[in-house]
Each structure stands twice: as C-alpha cells, then as structure tokens.
Amino acid sequence: MIFIDACLRKKTPYTPIWMMRQAGRYLDEYKATRKRAKNFIDLCQRVDLATEVTLQPIDILDVDAAILFSDILVIPYEMGLPLEFKEGFGPQFLQTITDEESLGMLKSNAHARLSYVYECVDSVRNKLAKDKALIGFSGAPWTLATYMIEGHGSKSYEKSKKMLYQNPKLLHALLQKLTDEIKQYLSMQIKAGANAVMLFDSWANALEKSKYLEFGWFYLQDIANYLKATFPQIPLIAFPRGVGAFLESLHGKFDVLGIDWQIDMKEAKEKAGDRFVLQGNLEPARLYDYSSMKEGVISILEVMRNSGHIFNLGHGMIKDLPRENAISLVKLVRELSSKYA
C-alpha cells in the first residue's frame, strides 16, 4: 500500500493523498446515506451505513486511504455521558465532568461497548481494494476531555482551563481514564483490520506550550508507546492542530505528524521534519478555486520533495467545496508529485 509505505518512509512512485473529512456533506452520496439513519449517532452505529460512507471517497475521489467513518465522541458516549447532535449547533453532552463525583460516575471498559466500530473496520477492510489503506482513529485525551467538561465545542475553554489551573489532579485523572480507553480502542481497531491509526487533538491550540506538553502531548506519547510496543508494524499518526509555534518540542514514537494550514510547510519541515513523516497541509479553502489549489499543491510539493510526505488538507473538507475540485486535487497531486519521485 503506497500510503503505508509513505508512513514508513519507503520510496513511493508519487505522494499518496487522502483528505480529512473526505466523507462528508460536500458529497451528495453522503447526504443520501445520512438520510437513511435516524440521527448522526445511529449513522455511526449502523455498520452497513458507516461502511458505505467510509468507502464513498475511495470510489468517488480515488484517494489512497480510507478513514473509518465514526466520531471522536463515541468513547465518552460509551463512558456514560448522554450525547445529542443538534442541527446547526453540533454535539452536546447533557451531563458534564465537574468534580470527583461526576468523574467517578463514568463507566469503565467503554472500548468493550464499541463493537459497532470494530465491525465497521472489518466490513470496510473486507470491501476495500488491497492497495488502499484503512485508517482507524480516535480523538486525543485532551480534546475529548474538553468536550466532557464544557459539554460542547468551545472558543475559549473556560471550564477546561479553570479545571486545569484550579484542580489539575482532577483533569489528569480524567485524561488518564481516557488514555486507558483509547489504548484499547485503537488496539481493537487494529485487530479488526485497520492498517494505521490516527489521533486527532483538534483543540491542542487551546493551551500554551508548557500546558499542552503536560496535559496533551504527554498522553499522546503514552498511547504511542503502548501501541508501538504491541503493534510495532502499524503506523501511528498524530494531528495536534494549531501547535506550529512549538513543533520542535514534539517528540515521540509517532511515525507521522499532521500539519495544519496555519503554519508554512517549509517552517514545519525545519521544526519537525526529521523526526516524523509530515502529513498536510493545503488550506482547504483553496479548493474553491482551481488555480489557487494548484498553486498551493506546487508550493507544498516543492518544499517536500525528497522528504517523507503524505498529502492532505491542513484541516477537513468544507461542506460546500466543489467535489470536482476534490477529484482534481487527487489527480493533480498524483501527476505533479510523480515528477519529484
């Protein structure tokens, strides 16, 4: 698989490409499948529908890797926090973690109740072409904790930061619970057939450097150490969004580091490129205009020539991006990158 070869720094005939949120509302096929589910949680739990959505970008875009269709919040949901997805608002937990008592009410062994995820991994892997990789994933402990404390997405993370500074012991306890669940959750995905696994730390940029290293990256390293000891052949990908200012401080056993669009790829390569294969980092909005998209692709490929690289967006697909341009992006990367191979 070209994607796996690139993760492991093996020479490839072109730069492999996939896109975050490549299964989503910019595809009519996705919208049609979603209508068949009762709600978003049901879509994640229905193995047939989740399989269908996972495979759609492979069939439509011809990307080099599929990423499991699920949601990062299934772990806290299975730990006992009631979850709703409200149209126009997003996910919201009806109960939150505020103190030792609410922390103690969380159910253990949530990973054992996520069989629908593992069944989807198995289903997709059986239907996926052998040369296409399947990426499993989880939300990172810090990002999951913010949702569990705030109750929903946040711009300022007041409750999470208040806990961090006023009661760091409580926050560390929550992060450790999540870390233990994620280790087993990703292990089960690998056993079910995932060829690589990825950790999304979407809210890494909420913290200053010293606090992110303590409350965010520390737990990612713990997960990576565990998985590498257990599954040394499986590539591990981390995507700590918005930490470009201190990429040089990130070390660990991850094979691949996702780079968001807010840092120039040349700077990212200088700060972190020797320690990790880099993944990214085209600004998603460039897909609105073909010439801007092509300009961005050439710029990134020029920087990353002769270096370990997986092409991706610097964040997820936007819901109204032209699908034709997404298809063109895959062809463009394949064609242009082959000249640098």
PDB file of C-alpha atoms in Angstrom, residues 97-297:
ATOM      1  CA  ILE A  97     -17.472  16.332  34.276  1.00  0.00           C
ATOM      2  CA  THR A  98     -17.256  18.953  37.018  1.00  0.00           C
ATOM      3  CA  ASP A  99     -15.812  17.205  40.080  1.00  0.00           C
ATOM      4  CA  GLU A 100     -14.593  13.893  41.537  1.00  0.00           C
ATOM      5  CA  GLU A 101     -18.160  12.621  41.894  1.00  0.00           C
ATOM      6  CA  SER A 102     -19.045  13.093  38.221  1.00  0.00           C
ATOM      7  CA  LEU A 103     -15.685  11.613  37.235  1.00  0.00           C
ATOM      8  CA  GLY A 104     -16.382   8.574  39.394  1.00  0.00           C
ATOM      9  CA  MET A 105     -19.702   8.004  37.621  1.00  0.00           C
ATOM     10  CA  LEU A 106     -18.000   7.358  34.278  1.00  0.00           C
ATOM     11  CA  LYS A 107     -18.283   3.739  33.179  1.00  0.00           C
ATOM     12  CA  SER A 108     -15.078   1.800  32.627  1.00  0.00           C
ATOM     13  CA  ASN A 109     -14.380  -0.519  29.668  1.00  0.00           C
ATOM     14  CA  ALA A 110     -16.106   1.781  27.181  1.00  0.00           C
ATOM     15  CA  HIS A 111     -13.945   0.225  24.449  1.00  0.00           C
ATOM     16  CA  ALA A 112     -15.744  -3.078  25.008  1.00  0.00           C
ATOM     17  CA  ARG A 113     -19.066  -1.417  24.113  1.00  0.00           C
ATOM     18  CA  LEU A 114     -17.804  -0.098  20.785  1.00  0.00           C
ATOM     19  CA  SER A 115     -18.195  -3.330  18.856  1.00  0.00           C
ATOM     20  CA  TYR A 116     -20.052  -1.482  16.082  1.00  0.00           C
ATOM     21  CA  VAL A 117     -16.825   0.412  15.337  1.00  0.00           C
ATOM     22  CA  TYR A 118     -14.751  -2.772  15.097  1.00  0.00           C
ATOM     23  CA  GLU A 119     -17.411  -4.423  12.941  1.00  0.00           C
ATOM     24  CA  CYS A 120     -17.269  -1.432  10.606  1.00  0.00           C
ATOM     25  CA  VAL A 121     -13.472  -1.671  10.393  1.00  0.00           C
ATOM     26  CA  ASP A 122     -13.770  -5.361   9.498  1.00  0.00           C
ATOM     27  CA  SER A 123     -16.539  -4.668   6.983  1.00  0.00           C
ATOM     28  CA  VAL A 124     -14.620  -1.874   5.255  1.00  0.00           C
ATOM     29  CA  ARG A 125     -11.345  -3.806   5.165  1.00  0.00           C
ATOM     30  CA  ASN A 126     -13.090  -6.735   3.504  1.00  0.00           C
ATOM     31  CA  LYS A 127     -14.576  -4.488   0.805  1.00  0.00           C
ATOM     32  CA  LEU A 128     -11.604  -2.180   0.314  1.00  0.00           C
ATOM     33  CA  ALA A 129      -9.117  -2.809  -2.508  1.00  0.00           C
ATOM     34  CA  LYS A 130      -5.927  -4.399  -1.221  1.00  0.00           C
ATOM     35  CA  ASP A 131      -3.804  -1.467  -2.375  1.00  0.00           C
ATOM     36  CA  LYS A 132      -5.882   1.034  -0.391  1.00  0.00           C
ATOM     37  CA  ALA A 133      -5.142   1.578   3.300  1.00  0.00           C
ATOM     38  CA  LEU A 134      -7.715   1.870   6.069  1.00  0.00           C
ATOM     39  CA  ILE A 135      -7.031   4.396   8.812  1.00  0.00           C
ATOM     40  CA  GLY A 136      -8.607   3.912  12.232  1.00  0.00           C
ATOM     41  CA  PHE A 137      -8.757   6.831  14.622  1.00  0.00           C
ATOM     42  CA  SER A 138      -9.643   8.316  17.975  1.00  0.00           C
ATOM     43  CA  GLY A 139      -9.921  11.727  19.487  1.00  0.00           C
ATOM     44  CA  ALA A 140      -6.956  12.586  21.716  1.00  0.00           C
ATOM     45  CA  PRO A 141      -7.444  12.662  25.510  1.00  0.00           C
ATOM     46  CA  TRP A 142      -7.190  16.463  25.832  1.00  0.00           C
ATOM     47  CA  THR A 143      -9.696  17.130  23.038  1.00  0.00           C
ATOM     48  CA  LEU A 144     -12.171  14.560  24.392  1.00  0.00           C
ATOM     49  CA  ALA A 145     -11.777  15.983  27.894  1.00  0.00           C
ATOM     50  CA  THR A 146     -12.696  19.483  26.724  1.00  0.00           C
ATOM     51  CA  TYR A 147     -15.998  18.222  25.307  1.00  0.00           C
ATOM     52  CA  MET A 148     -16.702  16.279  28.502  1.00  0.00           C
ATOM     53  CA  ILE A 149     -16.013  19.332  30.675  1.00  0.00           C
ATOM     54  CA  GLU A 150     -17.527  22.082  28.511  1.00  0.00           C
ATOM     55  CA  GLY A 151     -20.436  19.967  27.242  1.00  0.00           C
ATOM     56  CA  HIS A 152     -19.886  21.117  23.658  1.00  0.00           C
ATOM     57  CA  GLY A 153     -17.351  22.755  21.389  1.00  0.00           C
ATOM     58  CA  SER A 154     -15.873  25.963  22.762  1.00  0.00           C
ATOM     59  CA  LYS A 155     -13.914  29.002  21.627  1.00  0.00           C
ATOM     60  CA  SER A 156     -12.426  29.871  24.999  1.00  0.00           C
ATOM     61  CA  TYR A 157     -12.473  26.611  27.020  1.00  0.00           C
ATOM     62  CA  GLU A 158     -13.147  28.452  30.297  1.00  0.00           C
ATOM     63  CA  LYS A 159     -14.319  25.394  32.227  1.00  0.00           C
ATOM     64  CA  SER A 160     -11.496  23.177  30.969  1.00  0.00           C
ATOM     65  CA  LYS A 161      -8.815  25.753  31.715  1.00  0.00           C
ATOM     66  CA  LYS A 162     -10.342  26.551  35.095  1.00  0.00           C
ATOM     67  CA  MET A 163     -10.067  22.866  35.992  1.00  0.00           C
ATOM     68  CA  LEU A 164      -6.526  22.721  34.606  1.00  0.00           C
ATOM     69  CA  TYR A 165      -5.303  25.514  36.878  1.00  0.00           C
ATOM     70  CA  GLN A 166      -7.570  25.044  39.917  1.00  0.00           C
ATOM     71  CA  ASN A 167      -7.793  21.264  40.033  1.00  0.00           C
ATOM     72  CA  PRO A 168      -5.062  19.746  37.809  1.00  0.00           C
ATOM     73  CA  LYS A 169      -5.262  16.453  39.713  1.00  0.00           C
ATOM     74  CA  LEU A 170      -8.869  16.003  38.601  1.00  0.00           C
ATOM     75  CA  LEU A 171      -8.040  16.817  34.989  1.00  0.00           C
ATOM     76  CA  HIS A 172      -5.093  14.404  34.978  1.00  0.00           C
ATOM     77  CA  ALA A 173      -7.380  11.703  36.374  1.00  0.00           C
ATOM     78  CA  LEU A 174      -9.876  12.268  33.549  1.00  0.00           C
ATOM     79  CA  LEU A 175      -7.099  12.302  30.945  1.00  0.00           C
ATOM     80  CA  GLN A 176      -5.688   9.042  32.294  1.00  0.00           C
ATOM     81  CA  LYS A 177      -9.109   7.372  32.133  1.00  0.00           C
ATOM     82  CA  LEU A 178      -9.461   8.455  28.524  1.00  0.00           C
ATOM     83  CA  THR A 179      -5.907   7.365  27.693  1.00  0.00           C
ATOM     84  CA  ASP A 180      -6.549   3.876  29.049  1.00  0.00           C
ATOM     85  CA  GLU A 181      -9.727   3.573  26.978  1.00  0.00           C
ATOM     86  CA  ILE A 182      -8.055   4.896  23.805  1.00  0.00           C
ATOM     87  CA  LYS A 183      -5.203   2.397  24.066  1.00  0.00           C
ATOM     88  CA  GLN A 184      -7.676  -0.468  23.977  1.00  0.00           C
ATOM     89  CA  TYR A 185      -9.993   1.231  21.469  1.00  0.00           C
ATOM     90  CA  LEU A 186      -7.233   1.659  18.904  1.00  0.00           C
ATOM     91  CA  SER A 187      -5.847  -1.797  19.649  1.00  0.00           C
ATOM     92  CA  MET A 188      -9.257  -3.285  18.830  1.00  0.00           C
ATOM     93  CA  GLN A 189      -9.422  -1.295  15.593  1.00  0.00           C
ATOM     94  CA  ILE A 190      -6.009  -2.629  14.594  1.00  0.00           C
ATOM     95  CA  LYS A 191      -7.056  -6.186  15.417  1.00  0.00           C
ATOM     96  CA  ALA A 192     -10.189  -5.667  13.293  1.00  0.00           C
ATOM     97  CA  GLY A 193      -8.103  -4.678  10.267  1.00  0.00           C
ATOM     98  CA  ALA A 194      -7.022  -1.009  10.462  1.00  0.00           C
ATOM     99  CA  ASN A 195      -3.690  -0.552   8.646  1.00  0.00           C
ATOM    100  CA  ALA A 196      -2.789   2.657  10.514  1.00  0.00           C
ATOM    101  CA  VAL A 197      -4.336   4.675  13.337  1.00  0.00           C
ATOM    102  CA  MET A 198      -4.582   8.407  13.902  1.00  0.00           C
ATOM    103  CA  LEU A 199      -5.145  10.606  16.960  1.00  0.00           C
ATOM    104  CA  PHE A 200      -6.941  13.911  16.448  1.00  0.00           C
ATOM    105  CA  ASP A 201      -6.057  16.578  19.001  1.00  0.00           C
ATOM    106  CA  SER A 202      -8.337  19.186  17.484  1.00  0.00           C
ATOM    107  CA  TRP A 203      -8.154  21.585  20.426  1.00  0.00           C
ATOM    108  CA  ALA A 204      -4.409  21.375  21.049  1.00  0.00           C
ATOM    109  CA  ASN A 205      -4.195  25.073  20.171  1.00  0.00           C
ATOM    110  CA  ALA A 206      -6.246  25.982  23.250  1.00  0.00           C
ATOM    111  CA  LEU A 207      -3.200  25.603  25.502  1.00  0.00           C
ATOM    112  CA  GLU A 208       0.109  27.351  25.896  1.00  0.00           C
ATOM    113  CA  LYS A 209       3.213  25.267  25.171  1.00  0.00           C
ATOM    114  CA  SER A 210       4.070  24.072  28.707  1.00  0.00           C
ATOM    115  CA  LYS A 211       0.478  23.102  29.490  1.00  0.00           C
ATOM    116  CA  TYR A 212      -0.067  21.339  26.177  1.00  0.00           C
ATOM    117  CA  LEU A 213       3.063  19.271  26.671  1.00  0.00           C
ATOM    118  CA  GLU A 214       1.824  18.293  30.146  1.00  0.00           C
ATOM    119  CA  PHE A 215      -1.913  17.836  29.546  1.00  0.00           C
ATOM    120  CA  GLY A 216      -1.949  16.963  25.848  1.00  0.00           C
ATOM    121  CA  TRP A 217       1.182  15.587  24.245  1.00  0.00           C
ATOM    122  CA  PHE A 218       2.221  13.595  27.342  1.00  0.00           C
ATOM    123  CA  TYR A 219      -0.852  11.386  26.963  1.00  0.00           C
ATOM    124  CA  LEU A 220      -0.408  11.061  23.201  1.00  0.00           C
ATOM    125  CA  GLN A 221       3.120   9.789  23.846  1.00  0.00           C
ATOM    126  CA  ASP A 222       1.762   7.309  26.390  1.00  0.00           C
ATOM    127  CA  ILE A 223      -0.692   5.946  23.805  1.00  0.00           C
ATOM    128  CA  ALA A 224       2.006   5.802  21.111  1.00  0.00           C
ATOM    129  CA  ASN A 225       4.421   3.962  23.415  1.00  0.00           C
ATOM    130  CA  TYR A 226       1.753   1.371  24.231  1.00  0.00           C
ATOM    131  CA  LEU A 227       0.680   0.821  20.618  1.00  0.00           C
ATOM    132  CA  LYS A 228       4.230   0.614  19.259  1.00  0.00           C
ATOM    133  CA  ALA A 229       5.145  -1.977  21.892  1.00  0.00           C
ATOM    134  CA  THR A 230       2.074  -4.017  20.952  1.00  0.00           C
ATOM    135  CA  PHE A 231       1.818  -3.385  17.191  1.00  0.00           C
ATOM    136  CA  PRO A 232       5.273  -2.235  16.021  1.00  0.00           C
ATOM    137  CA  GLN A 233       4.372  -2.583  12.345  1.00  0.00           C
ATOM    138  CA  ILE A 234       1.324  -0.287  12.457  1.00  0.00           C
ATOM    139  CA  PRO A 235       1.957   3.381  11.530  1.00  0.00           C
ATOM    140  CA  LEU A 236       0.806   5.919  14.117  1.00  0.00           C
ATOM    141  CA  ILE A 237      -0.342   9.412  13.110  1.00  0.00           C
ATOM    142  CA  ALA A 238      -0.830  12.410  15.403  1.00  0.00           C
ATOM    143  CA  PHE A 239      -2.624  15.607  14.421  1.00  0.00           C
ATOM    144  CA  PRO A 240      -2.223  18.243  17.157  1.00  0.00           C
ATOM    145  CA  ARG A 241      -3.894  21.202  15.472  1.00  0.00           C
ATOM    146  CA  GLY A 242      -2.522  24.694  15.904  1.00  0.00           C
ATOM    147  CA  VAL A 243       0.794  23.946  17.631  1.00  0.00           C
ATOM    148  CA  GLY A 244       3.064  25.230  14.875  1.00  0.00           C
ATOM    149  CA  ALA A 245       4.747  27.640  17.277  1.00  0.00           C
ATOM    150  CA  PHE A 246       6.340  24.750  19.174  1.00  0.00           C
ATOM    151  CA  LEU A 247       6.579  21.833  16.742  1.00  0.00           C
ATOM    152  CA  GLU A 248      10.250  21.488  17.655  1.00  0.00           C
ATOM    153  CA  SER A 249       9.168  20.379  21.158  1.00  0.00           C
ATOM    154  CA  LEU A 250       7.142  17.390  19.921  1.00  0.00           C
ATOM    155  CA  HIS A 251       8.972  14.085  20.184  1.00  0.00           C
ATOM    156  CA  GLY A 252       7.764  10.517  20.426  1.00  0.00           C
ATOM    157  CA  LYS A 253       7.063   7.276  18.629  1.00  0.00           C
ATOM    158  CA  PHE A 254       4.584   8.593  16.098  1.00  0.00           C
ATOM    159  CA  ASP A 255       5.518   7.835  12.509  1.00  0.00           C
ATOM    160  CA  VAL A 256       3.526  10.694  11.004  1.00  0.00           C
ATOM    161  CA  LEU A 257       2.712  14.201  12.215  1.00  0.00           C
ATOM    162  CA  GLY A 258      -0.262  16.035  10.714  1.00  0.00           C
ATOM    163  CA  ILE A 259       0.423  19.693   9.917  1.00  0.00           C
ATOM    164  CA  ASP A 260      -2.407  22.229   9.859  1.00  0.00           C
ATOM    165  CA  TRP A 261      -2.627  25.005   7.270  1.00  0.00           C
ATOM    166  CA  GLN A 262      -1.745  27.802   9.693  1.00  0.00           C
ATOM    167  CA  ILE A 263       1.981  27.086   9.525  1.00  0.00           C
ATOM    168  CA  ASP A 264       4.042  27.205   6.363  1.00  0.00           C
ATOM    169  CA  MET A 265       5.173  23.728   5.329  1.00  0.00           C
ATOM    170  CA  LYS A 266       8.765  24.871   4.970  1.00  0.00           C
ATOM    171  CA  GLU A 267       8.794  26.023   8.597  1.00  0.00           C
ATOM    172  CA  ALA A 268       7.078  22.823   9.730  1.00  0.00           C
ATOM    173  CA  LYS A 269       9.683  20.751   7.906  1.00  0.00           C
ATOM    174  CA  GLU A 270      12.510  22.691   9.535  1.00  0.00           C
ATOM    175  CA  LYS A 271      10.993  22.233  13.001  1.00  0.00           C
ATOM    176  CA  ALA A 272       9.767  18.639  12.852  1.00  0.00           C
ATOM    177  CA  GLY A 273      10.505  17.007   9.518  1.00  0.00           C
ATOM    178  CA  ASP A 274      13.466  14.870  10.564  1.00  0.00           C
ATOM    179  CA  ARG A 275      11.541  13.188  13.380  1.00  0.00           C
ATOM    180  CA  PHE A 276       8.298  12.480  11.550  1.00  0.00           C
ATOM    181  CA  VAL A 277       6.870  11.932   8.110  1.00  0.00           C
ATOM    182  CA  LEU A 278       4.742  15.048   7.606  1.00  0.00           C
ATOM    183  CA  GLN A 279       1.104  14.981   6.514  1.00  0.00           C
ATOM    184  CA  GLY A 280      -0.642  18.013   5.083  1.00  0.00           C
ATOM    185  CA  ASN A 281      -1.198  20.874   4.733  1.00  0.00           C
ATOM    186  CA  LEU A 282      -3.177  22.521   1.901  1.00  0.00           C
ATOM    187  CA  GLU A 283      -5.540  25.257   3.066  1.00  0.00           C
ATOM    188  CA  PRO A 284      -8.986  23.661   2.446  1.00  0.00           C
ATOM    189  CA  ALA A 285     -10.490  26.884   1.078  1.00  0.00           C
ATOM    190  CA  ARG A 286      -8.043  26.736  -1.839  1.00  0.00           C
ATOM    191  CA  LEU A 287     -10.309  24.031  -3.254  1.00  0.00           C
ATOM    192  CA  TYR A 288     -12.869  26.716  -4.102  1.00  0.00           C
ATOM    193  CA  ASP A 289     -10.627  27.855  -6.960  1.00  0.00           C
ATOM    194  CA  TYR A 290      -8.645  25.520  -9.203  1.00  0.00           C
ATOM    195  CA  SER A 291      -5.729  27.861  -9.881  1.00  0.00           C
ATOM    196  CA  SER A 292      -5.332  28.647  -6.170  1.00  0.00           C
ATOM    197  CA  MET A 293      -5.484  24.939  -5.402  1.00  0.00           C
ATOM    198  CA  LYS A 294      -2.806  24.150  -7.978  1.00  0.00           C
ATOM    199  CA  GLU A 295      -0.597  26.947  -6.683  1.00  0.00           C
ATOM    200  CA  GLY A 296      -0.869  25.544  -3.147  1.00  0.00           C
ATOM    201  CA  VAL A 297      -0.136  21.992  -4.279  1.00  0.00           C
TER     202      VAL A 297
END
